[in-house]
XYZ file of C-alpha atoms in Angstrom:
785
model
C 17.497 40.279 9.775
C 15.662 42.127 12.546
C 15.527 41.085 16.187
C 11.953 39.746 15.935
C 12.877 37.392 13.112
C 15.839 36.133 15.115
C 13.647 35.531 18.174
C 11.314 33.467 16.000
C 14.438 31.678 14.637
C 13.805 32.424 10.962
C 17.601 32.545 10.499
C 17.833 28.853 11.456
C 15.158 27.931 8.893
C 16.927 29.877 6.136
C 20.253 28.275 7.061
C 18.675 24.813 6.832
C 17.093 25.637 3.468
C 20.384 27.093 2.139
C 22.058 23.707 2.636
C 20.034 22.426 -0.363
C 21.494 25.039 -2.738
C 24.193 23.931 -5.203
C 26.008 27.203 -5.657
C 27.457 29.873 -3.423
C 25.166 32.391 -5.127
C 22.115 30.243 -4.434
C 23.047 29.824 -0.767
C 23.600 33.556 -0.445
C 20.190 34.222 -2.009
C 18.422 31.965 0.500
C 20.275 33.397 3.503
C 19.479 36.948 2.413
C 15.716 36.364 2.112
C 13.634 38.905 4.050
C 9.870 38.769 4.723
C 7.682 40.893 2.490
C 4.460 42.590 3.585
C 3.161 42.850 -0.010
C 0.519 40.208 -0.745
C 1.157 40.191 -4.491
C 4.903 39.729 -4.032
C 4.435 36.973 -1.427
C 2.051 35.065 -3.663
C 4.538 35.405 -6.532
C 7.355 34.055 -4.299
C 5.281 31.083 -3.215
C 4.146 30.389 -6.779
C 7.789 30.412 -7.933
C 8.662 27.882 -5.211
C 5.663 25.763 -6.231
C 6.847 25.746 -9.856
C 10.282 24.530 -8.801
C 8.651 21.854 -6.640
C 6.688 20.708 -9.714
C 9.811 20.732 -11.902
C 11.764 18.652 -9.388
C 9.185 16.138 -8.242
C 6.638 15.954 -11.065
C 8.704 16.394 -14.203
C 12.021 15.088 -12.849
C 14.031 18.149 -13.898
C 17.553 18.179 -12.441
C 18.769 20.854 -10.065
C 20.990 23.753 -11.120
C 24.512 22.487 -11.719
C 27.239 23.861 -9.512
C 28.871 26.974 -10.981
C 31.032 29.949 -10.045
C 30.080 33.569 -10.655
C 32.761 34.709 -13.084
C 31.674 38.351 -13.280
C 34.997 39.791 -12.023
C 37.201 37.623 -14.264
C 35.015 38.201 -17.304
C 35.061 41.916 -16.615
C 38.896 41.812 -16.836
C 38.655 39.753 -20.045
C 36.330 42.362 -21.534
C 39.031 44.959 -20.899
C 41.664 42.868 -22.665
C 43.118 40.656 -19.927
C 43.974 37.077 -20.725
C 42.187 34.575 -18.486
C 44.020 31.614 -17.032
C 43.179 28.037 -17.857
C 41.387 27.687 -14.541
C 39.278 30.802 -15.140
C 38.366 29.658 -18.628
C 37.390 26.225 -17.300
C 35.112 27.891 -14.728
C 33.621 29.972 -17.538
C 32.893 26.816 -19.511
C 31.329 25.293 -16.396
C 29.091 28.367 -16.055
C 28.124 28.116 -19.737
C 27.235 24.429 -19.319
C 25.144 25.127 -16.212
C 23.268 27.865 -18.112
C 22.608 25.621 -21.100
C 21.523 22.679 -18.931
C 19.103 24.866 -16.954
C 17.599 26.390 -20.106
C 17.203 23.006 -21.823
C 15.694 21.157 -18.864
C 13.148 23.872 -18.025
C 12.151 24.920 -21.537
C 11.471 21.339 -22.679
C 8.735 20.890 -20.044
C 5.366 21.391 -21.733
C 3.457 23.104 -18.921
C 2.191 26.631 -19.477
C 1.582 27.093 -15.724
C 5.359 27.354 -15.119
C 5.356 31.092 -15.801
C 8.095 32.231 -13.433
C 10.556 29.417 -14.095
C 10.094 29.596 -17.861
C 10.433 33.373 -17.841
C 13.744 33.043 -15.996
C 14.963 30.273 -18.308
C 14.107 32.328 -21.397
C 16.404 35.108 -20.210
C 19.421 32.783 -20.103
C 22.035 33.318 -22.820
C 24.723 30.765 -23.653
C 27.245 29.893 -26.407
C 27.677 26.171 -26.887
C 30.499 26.678 -29.372
C 32.500 28.655 -26.850
C 31.716 26.093 -24.129
C 32.859 23.248 -26.376
C 36.008 25.094 -27.544
C 37.115 25.795 -23.967
C 36.373 22.209 -22.896
C 38.266 20.788 -25.888
C 41.258 23.101 -25.707
C 41.781 23.426 -21.951
C 42.559 20.091 -20.344
C 43.068 21.207 -16.769
C 43.679 24.295 -14.658
C 47.236 24.487 -15.993
C 47.286 22.505 -19.238
C 46.278 23.237 -22.829
C 45.490 20.424 -25.255
C 48.010 19.601 -28.029
C 45.087 19.927 -30.445
C 44.140 23.422 -29.327
C 45.688 24.672 -32.587
C 47.572 23.126 -35.520
C 50.652 25.298 -34.765
C 50.719 24.164 -31.102
C 50.454 20.569 -32.245
C 53.393 21.097 -34.603
C 55.535 22.830 -31.941
C 54.884 20.168 -29.331
C 55.637 17.404 -31.848
C 59.025 19.059 -32.538
C 59.698 19.458 -28.805
C 58.914 15.815 -28.222
C 61.213 14.679 -31.008
C 63.980 17.025 -29.917
C 63.739 15.832 -26.286
C 64.059 12.263 -27.423
C 67.069 13.148 -29.596
C 68.871 14.967 -26.757
C 68.172 12.137 -24.291
C 69.431 9.588 -26.768
C 72.706 11.446 -27.364
C 73.316 12.030 -23.675
C 72.427 8.413 -22.908
C 75.226 7.338 -25.284
C 77.586 9.776 -23.607
C 76.957 8.595 -20.047
C 77.345 4.962 -21.027
C 80.511 5.459 -23.092
C 84.164 6.045 -22.289
C 83.408 9.265 -20.387
C 81.166 7.439 -17.895
C 84.034 7.340 -15.374
C 83.944 11.156 -15.098
C 80.273 11.166 -14.032
C 78.902 11.107 -10.492
C 75.831 9.175 -11.679
C 74.913 7.694 -15.053
C 71.858 9.892 -15.381
C 70.596 12.831 -17.406
C 68.954 15.698 -15.478
C 67.879 19.315 -16.064
C 69.068 22.698 -14.841
C 67.615 26.012 -16.061
C 65.364 24.115 -18.445
C 68.382 22.559 -20.177
C 69.611 18.968 -20.216
C 72.821 18.422 -18.213
C 74.948 15.554 -16.798
C 76.375 15.290 -13.225
C 80.219 15.420 -13.431
C 82.662 14.813 -10.608
C 84.370 18.010 -9.502
C 87.866 16.674 -10.158
C 86.944 15.797 -13.750
C 85.028 18.929 -14.752
C 87.795 19.956 -17.136
C 87.518 16.692 -19.025
C 84.006 17.552 -20.192
C 83.674 20.391 -22.670
C 80.552 22.302 -22.116
C 78.652 24.911 -20.120
C 78.430 24.640 -16.278
C 74.893 25.383 -15.060
C 74.994 24.451 -11.402
C 77.021 22.857 -8.587
C 75.897 20.660 -5.713
C 75.858 22.053 -2.188
C 78.916 19.949 -1.279
C 80.800 21.116 -4.357
C 81.552 17.488 -5.302
C 79.364 17.541 -8.404
C 79.085 19.985 -11.299
C 76.079 19.943 -13.679
C 77.509 20.480 -17.149
C 75.755 20.879 -20.490
C 78.052 19.151 -23.069
C 78.854 21.401 -25.990
C 77.651 18.946 -28.581
C 74.049 19.204 -27.198
C 74.296 22.949 -26.667
C 72.660 23.771 -30.013
C 69.976 21.166 -29.445
C 69.168 22.664 -26.051
C 69.069 26.131 -27.630
C 66.631 24.886 -30.217
C 64.535 23.274 -27.443
C 64.436 26.587 -25.530
C 63.355 28.361 -28.689
C 60.543 25.847 -29.261
C 59.453 26.202 -25.634
C 59.185 29.955 -26.120
C 57.136 29.361 -29.280
C 54.902 27.008 -27.287
C 54.232 29.615 -24.592
C 53.483 32.246 -27.190
C 51.041 29.955 -28.996
C 49.316 29.062 -25.706
C 49.043 32.775 -24.979
C 47.421 33.260 -28.393
C 44.918 30.440 -27.712
C 44.039 31.764 -24.246
C 43.759 35.272 -25.652
C 41.334 34.181 -28.337
C 39.137 32.311 -25.846
C 39.340 35.213 -23.358
C 38.180 37.695 -25.983
C 35.182 35.530 -26.784
C 34.372 35.053 -23.101
C 34.849 38.784 -22.397
C 32.372 39.586 -25.154
C 29.765 37.707 -23.115
C 30.703 39.249 -19.768
C 27.402 41.083 -19.371
C 25.253 38.177 -20.454
C 27.102 35.669 -18.245
C 26.887 37.989 -15.237
C 23.120 38.136 -15.789
C 23.086 34.344 -16.245
C 24.861 33.857 -12.933
C 22.266 36.016 -11.204
C 19.364 34.096 -12.773
C 20.945 30.718 -11.976
C 21.499 31.814 -8.345
C 17.820 32.761 -8.098
C 16.713 29.451 -9.648
C 19.102 27.576 -7.398
C 17.656 29.327 -4.360
C 14.078 28.477 -5.391
C 15.005 24.851 -6.021
C 16.567 24.827 -2.541
C 13.318 26.121 -1.012
C 11.387 23.432 -2.904
C 13.751 20.702 -1.688
C 13.454 21.952 1.889
C 9.668 21.846 1.590
C 9.754 18.290 0.279
C 12.182 17.075 2.950
C 10.102 18.599 5.781
C 6.695 17.629 4.318
C 5.612 21.238 3.911
C 2.561 22.589 2.070
C 1.959 25.826 0.207
C -0.320 28.059 2.348
C -3.081 30.218 0.970
C -2.307 33.891 1.563
C -4.461 36.912 2.447
C -3.947 40.448 3.705
C -6.885 40.478 6.137
C -4.952 39.200 9.128
C -6.616 35.757 8.966
C -4.508 32.808 10.133
C -5.785 29.230 9.976
C -3.017 26.668 10.503
C -4.087 23.057 10.040
C -1.912 20.483 11.794
C 1.107 22.731 11.956
C 4.501 21.434 13.133
C 7.308 23.652 14.402
C 10.063 23.015 11.868
C 12.870 23.055 14.449
C 11.391 20.160 16.403
C 12.041 16.580 15.270
C 9.255 15.495 12.885
C 9.081 12.125 14.670
C 8.429 13.782 18.030
C 6.458 16.955 17.309
C 2.678 16.872 17.798
C 0.718 18.776 15.090
C -1.279 21.769 16.328
C -4.212 23.536 14.618
C -4.818 27.203 15.419
C -6.949 29.969 13.875
C -6.958 33.739 14.359
C -8.207 36.952 12.788
C -11.607 35.925 11.448
C -14.023 36.079 14.377
C -11.560 37.519 16.887
C -8.390 39.586 16.679
C -6.511 38.218 19.665
C -6.183 34.704 21.021
C -5.566 34.481 24.749
C -3.755 31.195 25.214
C -3.625 29.669 28.697
C -2.873 26.342 30.298
C -0.220 24.580 32.301
C 3.483 25.006 31.765
C 5.167 22.627 29.287
C 1.845 22.374 27.469
C 3.099 23.928 24.233
C 1.850 27.516 24.537
C 5.169 29.154 23.665
C 5.908 26.692 20.839
C 2.456 27.414 19.338
C 3.040 31.168 19.724
C 6.413 30.994 17.953
C 5.073 28.643 15.288
C 2.415 31.141 14.202
C 4.963 33.943 13.885
C 7.563 31.739 12.213
C 5.047 30.378 9.678
C 4.082 33.963 8.766
C 7.721 34.953 8.190
C 8.487 31.754 6.249
C 5.535 32.299 3.905
C 6.504 35.954 3.397
C 9.952 34.740 2.322
C 8.435 32.287 -0.222
C 8.877 29.167 1.926
C 6.214 26.511 2.276
C 5.233 25.696 5.881
C 5.123 22.319 7.643
C 1.362 22.064 7.914
C -1.523 20.270 6.202
C -2.858 21.433 2.839
C -5.536 24.122 3.169
C -3.659 26.129 5.789
C -4.036 29.910 5.444
C -1.719 32.699 6.500
C -1.723 36.470 6.244
C 0.901 39.014 5.282
C 1.693 41.631 7.921
C 3.646 44.837 7.763
C 5.492 43.864 10.939
C 5.685 40.871 13.211
C 6.421 41.940 16.790
C 7.215 39.474 19.518
C 8.190 39.441 23.156
C 9.136 35.916 24.052
C 11.011 35.019 27.232
C 11.308 31.360 26.374
C 12.867 29.394 29.196
C 12.831 26.401 26.859
C 15.184 28.089 24.414
C 18.810 27.022 24.690
C 20.179 30.294 23.353
C 17.994 32.702 25.339
C 17.866 33.079 29.104
C 14.784 34.243 31.003
C 14.296 37.990 30.518
C 13.684 40.306 33.463
C 10.437 42.190 33.901
C 12.076 45.461 32.891
C 13.386 44.108 29.609
C 9.952 42.612 28.867
C 8.350 45.923 29.653
C 10.754 47.754 27.337
C 9.763 45.403 24.513
C 6.050 45.926 25.232
C 6.529 49.693 25.139
C 8.290 49.446 21.737
C 5.566 47.158 20.407
C 2.772 49.506 21.530
C 4.576 52.465 19.942
C 5.083 50.784 16.537
C 1.959 48.609 16.343
C -0.632 49.199 13.615
C -3.538 47.395 11.970
C -0.958 45.613 9.786
C 0.943 44.146 12.725
C 1.027 40.635 14.191
C 1.696 40.738 17.938
C 3.068 37.730 19.819
C 3.601 38.129 23.561
C 4.540 35.355 25.920
C 3.313 35.767 29.534
C 2.036 39.332 29.148
C 2.439 41.127 32.487
C 4.450 38.329 34.042
C 7.468 38.689 36.273
C 5.968 41.176 38.715
C 3.174 41.583 41.258
C 0.210 39.568 39.895
C -2.340 42.324 40.575
C -0.245 44.952 38.797
C 0.825 42.475 36.124
C -2.734 41.484 35.134
C -3.760 45.183 35.178
C -0.935 46.062 32.760
C -1.837 43.020 30.638
C -5.479 44.133 30.327
C -4.485 47.653 29.448
C -1.958 46.552 26.832
C -4.433 44.128 25.287
C -7.103 46.876 25.128
C -4.623 49.265 23.523
C -3.535 46.785 20.882
C -7.173 45.945 20.067
C -7.753 49.642 19.541
C -4.850 49.745 17.122
C -6.481 46.998 15.025
C -3.633 44.506 15.569
C -3.895 40.719 15.401
C -2.035 38.489 17.766
C -1.616 35.769 20.329
C -0.939 36.323 24.041
C -0.118 33.590 26.553
C -1.031 33.997 30.221
C -1.639 32.354 33.570
C -3.671 35.303 34.937
C -7.243 34.311 35.855
C -8.520 37.937 35.609
C -7.138 38.136 32.102
C -9.056 34.977 31.148
C -12.201 36.583 32.588
C -11.439 39.738 30.615
C -11.373 37.711 27.397
C -14.927 36.506 28.094
C -16.343 40.044 28.243
C -14.187 41.752 25.626
C -15.130 41.793 21.940
C -12.290 40.669 19.701
C -10.518 38.463 22.249
C -11.032 34.703 22.435
C -9.897 32.330 25.150
C -7.994 29.189 24.159
C -6.240 26.483 26.111
C -3.619 23.843 25.628
C -5.264 20.541 26.433
C -4.164 18.255 29.241
C -5.123 14.710 30.037
C -7.670 15.034 32.888
C -6.460 11.843 34.506
C -2.662 12.147 34.235
C -2.349 15.933 33.793
C 0.074 15.340 30.952
C -0.001 17.735 28.003
C -1.830 16.641 24.837
C -0.324 19.465 22.725
C -3.609 20.454 21.093
C -5.533 23.714 21.280
C -9.106 24.068 22.481
C -10.442 27.422 21.283
C -13.305 28.892 23.339
C -12.307 27.777 26.817
C -9.492 29.061 29.012
C -6.992 26.609 30.435
C -6.226 25.903 34.045
C -2.678 26.040 35.271
C -3.105 22.711 37.062
C -0.121 23.644 39.196
C -1.403 21.924 42.310
C -2.430 18.801 40.418
C 0.930 18.608 38.669
C 2.702 19.139 42.005
C 0.664 16.277 43.468
C 1.579 14.012 40.522
C 5.245 14.860 41.006
C 5.100 13.812 44.668
C 4.684 17.011 46.706
C 3.571 16.480 50.307
C -0.217 16.420 50.661
C -0.112 18.762 53.696
C 1.670 21.388 51.642
C -0.839 21.000 48.851
C -3.800 21.387 51.237
C -2.279 24.535 52.683
C -1.724 25.889 49.202
C -5.355 25.209 48.307
C -6.412 27.134 51.389
C -4.312 30.118 50.418
C -6.169 30.434 47.083
C -8.870 33.073 47.024
C -12.427 31.801 46.870
C -12.953 33.450 43.500
C -9.847 31.865 42.070
C -10.875 28.459 43.383
C -14.394 28.811 41.939
C -13.103 29.973 38.548
C -10.521 27.183 38.300
C -13.115 24.605 39.361
C -15.631 25.857 36.799
C -13.020 25.824 34.062
C -11.848 22.350 35.104
C -15.378 20.936 35.120
C -16.128 22.548 31.784
C -12.957 21.048 30.374
C -13.826 17.599 31.719
C -17.331 17.843 30.236
C -15.921 18.921 26.908
C -13.463 16.035 26.862
C -16.290 13.579 27.626
C -18.478 15.166 24.937
C -15.659 14.925 22.402
C -15.123 11.295 23.347
C -18.821 10.553 22.753
C -18.659 12.495 19.487
C -15.622 10.516 18.324
C -17.395 7.249 19.173
C -20.464 8.437 17.233
C -18.275 9.402 14.304
C -16.624 5.961 14.421
C -20.014 4.276 14.413
C -21.172 6.490 11.550
C -18.031 5.645 9.586
C -18.502 1.939 10.226
C -22.189 2.054 9.211
C -21.316 4.076 6.107
C -18.739 1.462 5.223
C -21.245 -1.379 5.733
C -23.881 0.515 3.678
C -21.357 0.901 0.847
C -20.587 -2.818 1.021
C -24.304 -3.639 0.947
C -24.823 -1.361 -2.085
C -21.930 -3.054 -3.842
C -23.433 -6.476 -3.044
C -26.841 -5.381 -4.408
C -25.158 -4.064 -7.565
C -23.320 -7.361 -8.018
C -26.566 -9.352 -7.476
C -28.390 -7.193 -10.018
C -25.575 -7.770 -12.451
C -25.717 -11.513 -11.846
C -29.512 -11.500 -12.206
C -29.268 -9.713 -15.534
C -26.666 -12.265 -16.641
C -29.011 -15.133 -15.700
C -31.914 -13.401 -17.451
C -29.894 -13.026 -20.631
C -29.005 -16.717 -20.451
C -32.640 -17.591 -19.901
C -33.710 -15.576 -22.943
C -31.159 -17.330 -25.102
C -32.238 -20.744 -23.769
C -35.912 -19.958 -24.315
C -35.251 -18.939 -27.909
C -33.347 -22.168 -28.401
C -36.239 -24.251 -27.008
C -38.774 -22.345 -29.103
C -36.649 -22.934 -32.171
C -36.385 -26.637 -31.488
C -40.131 -27.008 -30.852
C -40.963 -24.971 -33.949
C -38.725 -27.191 -36.024
C -40.436 -30.320 -34.529
C -43.894 -28.861 -35.184
C -43.035 -28.177 -38.827
C -41.891 -31.769 -39.210
C -45.183 -33.086 -37.708
C -47.262 -30.785 -39.904
C -45.368 -31.942 -42.959
C -45.985 -35.541 -41.922
C -49.700 -34.847 -41.441
C -49.893 -33.185 -44.869
C -48.435 -36.328 -46.374
C -51.154 -38.411 -44.711
C -54.009 -36.262 -46.024
C -52.635 -36.276 -49.538
C -53.864 -39.911 -49.694
C -57.410 -40.081 -51.165
C -58.551 -43.166 -49.268
C -57.662 -42.772 -45.628
C -57.466 -45.974 -43.665
C -58.213 -46.352 -39.988
C -54.486 -46.582 -39.357
C -53.953 -43.266 -41.205
C -56.552 -41.640 -39.021
C -54.952 -43.017 -35.847
C -51.578 -41.820 -37.058
C -53.005 -38.328 -37.836
C -54.638 -38.211 -34.421
C -51.335 -39.155 -32.797
C -49.584 -36.361 -34.701
C -52.299 -33.942 -33.605
C -51.755 -34.901 -29.964
C -48.028 -34.448 -30.343
C -48.651 -30.969 -31.702
C -50.768 -30.307 -28.648
C -47.936 -31.419 -26.442
C -45.607 -29.008 -28.174
C -48.123 -26.183 -27.705
C -49.055 -26.775 -24.094
C -46.538 -28.944 -22.256
C -43.847 -26.575 -20.969
C -41.648 -29.392 -19.847
C -41.833 -31.115 -23.219
C -42.831 -34.480 -21.653
C -45.947 -36.674 -22.171
C -48.060 -36.699 -19.057
C -51.314 -38.117 -17.762
C -53.593 -35.837 -15.688
C -53.198 -36.437 -11.992
C -56.832 -37.373 -11.297
C -56.976 -40.156 -13.927
C -57.032 -43.715 -12.496
C -56.168 -47.033 -14.152
C -59.143 -48.881 -15.735
C -60.115 -52.234 -14.164
C -62.860 -54.852 -14.668
C -64.648 -53.393 -11.655
C -64.654 -49.671 -12.493
C -64.939 -49.773 -16.324
C -68.520 -49.377 -17.654
C -70.112 -48.613 -21.014
C -70.448 -44.877 -21.437
C -67.468 -44.090 -19.196
C -65.015 -41.439 -20.356
C -61.493 -42.742 -20.666
C -58.004 -41.539 -21.625
C -56.182 -43.676 -24.213
C -52.510 -43.601 -23.152
C -50.830 -44.757 -26.428
C -52.771 -42.201 -28.486
C -52.866 -39.597 -25.713
C -56.496 -38.829 -26.492
C -59.894 -39.156 -24.832
C -62.818 -41.386 -25.802
C -66.028 -43.085 -24.620
C -66.456 -46.784 -23.805
C -69.066 -48.255 -26.282
C -68.541 -51.955 -25.426
C -66.595 -54.029 -22.901
C -65.347 -57.626 -22.926
C -64.159 -58.784 -19.528
C -62.835 -62.053 -20.926
C -60.518 -60.367 -23.418
C -59.791 -57.564 -20.933
C -60.315 -54.969 -23.611
C -62.927 -52.365 -24.466
C -64.295 -50.738 -27.578
C -63.525 -47.034 -27.453
C -65.134 -44.360 -29.637
C -62.805 -41.443 -30.353
C -65.023 -39.187 -32.404
C -66.052 -41.177 -35.489
C -63.189 -43.596 -34.978
C -63.722 -46.782 -32.966
C -60.876 -49.006 -31.734
C -60.250 -51.900 -29.343
C -57.880 -51.021 -26.516
C -56.583 -53.213 -23.659
C -57.455 -52.247 -20.071
C -53.784 -51.567 -19.247
C -53.728 -48.700 -21.776
C -56.893 -47.030 -20.443
C -57.408 -44.517 -17.666
C -60.735 -43.392 -16.256
C -61.239 -39.642 -16.497
C -61.530 -38.112 -12.985
C -64.743 -36.546 -11.644
C -63.292 -33.029 -11.548
C -62.077 -33.398 -15.098
C -65.550 -34.466 -16.265
C -67.437 -31.711 -14.434
C -65.086 -28.823 -15.349
C -63.112 -29.597 -18.449
C -61.279 -26.645 -19.701
C -61.145 -25.980 -23.368
C -57.548 -25.446 -24.398
C -56.923 -22.954 -27.124
C -54.323 -24.202 -29.508
C -51.753 -21.533 -30.132
C -51.140 -20.656 -33.717
C -47.604 -21.495 -34.738
C -46.094 -18.636 -36.693
C -45.388 -19.379 -40.267
C -41.819 -18.082 -39.865
C -39.871 -18.547 -36.610
C -36.433 -16.892 -35.943
C -33.577 -18.914 -37.452
C -30.966 -19.871 -34.835
C -28.551 -21.559 -37.237
C -27.593 -21.713 -40.919
C -25.989 -24.547 -42.890
C -23.358 -23.468 -45.393
C -22.046 -26.885 -46.345
C -21.307 -27.222 -50.111
C -21.293 -23.434 -50.736
C -18.446 -21.404 -52.210
C -16.842 -18.675 -50.123
C -18.663 -15.918 -51.973
C -22.049 -17.661 -51.618
C -21.423 -18.423 -47.967
C -20.460 -14.827 -47.028
C -23.578 -13.541 -48.786
C -25.771 -15.966 -46.778
C -23.909 -15.087 -43.554
C -24.667 -11.355 -43.979
C -28.361 -12.070 -44.618
C -28.469 -14.474 -41.676
C -26.894 -11.913 -39.254
C -29.175 -9.100 -40.434
C -32.252 -11.339 -39.868
C -30.983 -12.384 -36.421
C -30.478 -8.717 -35.405
C -34.004 -7.913 -36.606
C -35.364 -10.839 -34.541
C -33.455 -9.521 -31.509
C -31.392 -12.720 -31.135
C -28.240 -12.735 -28.966
C -26.513 -15.884 -30.189
C -26.635 -17.741 -33.519
C -24.793 -20.698 -35.067
C -23.127 -21.197 -38.440
C -22.479 -24.728 -39.745
C -19.539 -24.654 -42.145
C -17.976 -28.061 -41.619
C -14.279 -28.890 -41.165
C -12.964 -29.662 -44.650
C -9.781 -27.811 -45.624
C -10.621 -24.897 -43.307
C -10.798 -22.417 -46.176
C -14.509 -21.690 -45.687
C -14.145 -21.443 -41.910
C -11.179 -19.006 -42.137
C -12.960 -16.799 -44.692
C -16.041 -16.618 -42.461
C -13.953 -15.781 -39.361
C -12.091 -12.984 -41.173
C -15.425 -11.615 -42.317
C -16.889 -11.757 -38.808
C -13.942 -9.805 -37.368
C -14.961 -6.801 -39.462
C -18.733 -7.142 -39.110
C -20.308 -4.243 -37.207
C -23.072 -6.383 -35.615
C -20.719 -9.099 -34.310
C -19.554 -8.728 -30.691
C -17.550 -11.984 -30.557
C -17.470 -15.522 -31.982
C -16.089 -18.920 -31.091
C -15.793 -22.474 -32.390
C -18.086 -25.156 -31.002
C -17.132 -27.072 -27.898
C -17.181 -30.796 -27.377
C -20.740 -31.980 -28.151
C -21.593 -28.768 -30.053
C -19.953 -29.619 -33.326
C -16.413 -28.508 -32.380
C -14.436 -26.952 -35.302
C -17.281 -27.623 -37.778
C -19.486 -24.870 -36.326
C -19.065 -21.258 -35.180
C -21.198 -19.582 -32.472
C -21.681 -15.811 -32.804
C -22.547 -13.271 -30.060
C -24.424 -10.318 -31.566
C -24.164 -6.729 -30.398
């Protein structure tokens, strides 16, 4: 890693990301990442990281399992060496990690995962070998009894023989010879069973002496009658070792045959592990994938330096390279200039390594051939303040190597020396770098350099904002205006003597004072303007919210109005149906009257009454009998022959032809019909009614009105379903919304058949049984589509 990357602390970012890797190979891959200046390669790196992010946090794919690169051991196995149990177990672990990675990635049905799927498809594994090693090797130094049938047989014999030897020796130590023994125990020397005999009695025990205690008081003797058994045990032990060697050899040969494939697998798994680590780092630090270009354009949206606590860091937005090549960043100390400078360089290097950056979505970065920086950061713990000469040496190296593919980051250009000479050098260096076509950020306190940025094409002033009242940093960038150092104001806030401050103000040149005052007033005006703008935006947001609420209310009212209108239409059809039915009854009754050849006066009165009732149905919207408002009750004083009257019982008009005050009744002529009516049933027709009597046109009642209900009582199921279909078709034609079927209660067979039929009918939206007062379970109401 070069010196510039270390100054920008890329090594710390990579070390933090490497902690998320599961394998040593993965950690090594992350730590060895180097920035690339090739746009295609950088985009591919970022896309690979994005795929791993999607696998982890969208599809729930597990990370790469921990494994060990077994290339060296497998290389020995390929040449004929026998691997140990531990090495074979690590090989099985690698095989399992390979199989798990392949299975988890390949099962995800997402064609956009091109890099991850391509890597997974290159993985080669042997599940049979993995299972055989896992079944046969129990631990780093133990082979399973079931590793082979011969090993099982040998170990069974060893077990039986051990038990036989122990049993015989147990009898010996507990018998008559027990007095010769130091302890009544059976132990082992040189892999053979022996007993501890007192030195003075060693000649009483026939056998082979294998060892003696340090004091010489005890001899460890193998009794001769177990000598053959111990020999047999040794022979079986040798057979066991040979069989284990055969088993390990067979597994080693199979593993060695895959040496090349497993070495490639380890490399692929390390790469996948590293990419998963980068994705995990991005998730933990709330990073986003930046858009990349090779035009030198940087647009960081709400960027956060990754080495500052997320809870404390203030996001900063900065842009560069589109309308200007260099950003001249000024402002008071501790305002965040150096952090912003380092953040831009670090973000560039992170993206070129394939890392997401801690910024908002939509951030854009550029690839550069080189990132040069000269940062004397007094805030850095590891780095002390550089001298002017060392800064100058760095500037000389930067100017020598800089090109149009370089990003230049210089902190306090020209600082550390005489201000006049320093600002002159700064202007010259900035002009030179502009001529080379570089992009970059320079921080400064020099007023002439700020003025230079105003008159130089390709350089833009920017400032770190401060609270105008408290002079505390706000850690946000204002592009377009230079910043003031605010040194005197900060000194005043910190408690410096006012006399000293006044003297210091007097020592400032007039030009410097004027420039600082202009910049300060411009900054104050901008802050006020932004405050007004924010207030206007808040008002706009609030009004937009209220407008949306009003639109929702109008929509809800329109919906409710339509609901009421639909209800009104249904109710009107119901009323029309009822009135039509009543009219048909009255007409039928009238027809019955006129079928009689000799009509009596009573028949005529009855027919006239029916006619009036028909008129009521036609004209009275409320359905109630009413007397015109300007009619007045008839009395002996106002009733005269020839007066027009309204006969209340018959609801008809007539003319008074005779009047008897004694009987309090009058003879009334209603057309050709004359009748005697009491005064209490007469009303005098009003003046307005007599002068302007409107002729009412009787509406013609249609011969066939829409049917709102059908009666199916007494029908079979087949007959009823036929009538129901016809009834629904007619109702749809008549544009009805709700109809009623009367089927009765009975056994429920007819009702159930009708309901099953309605469930499948294409014109039926829904149906229900009648409520209380509507016929309950004897009727069904249907809502039509």
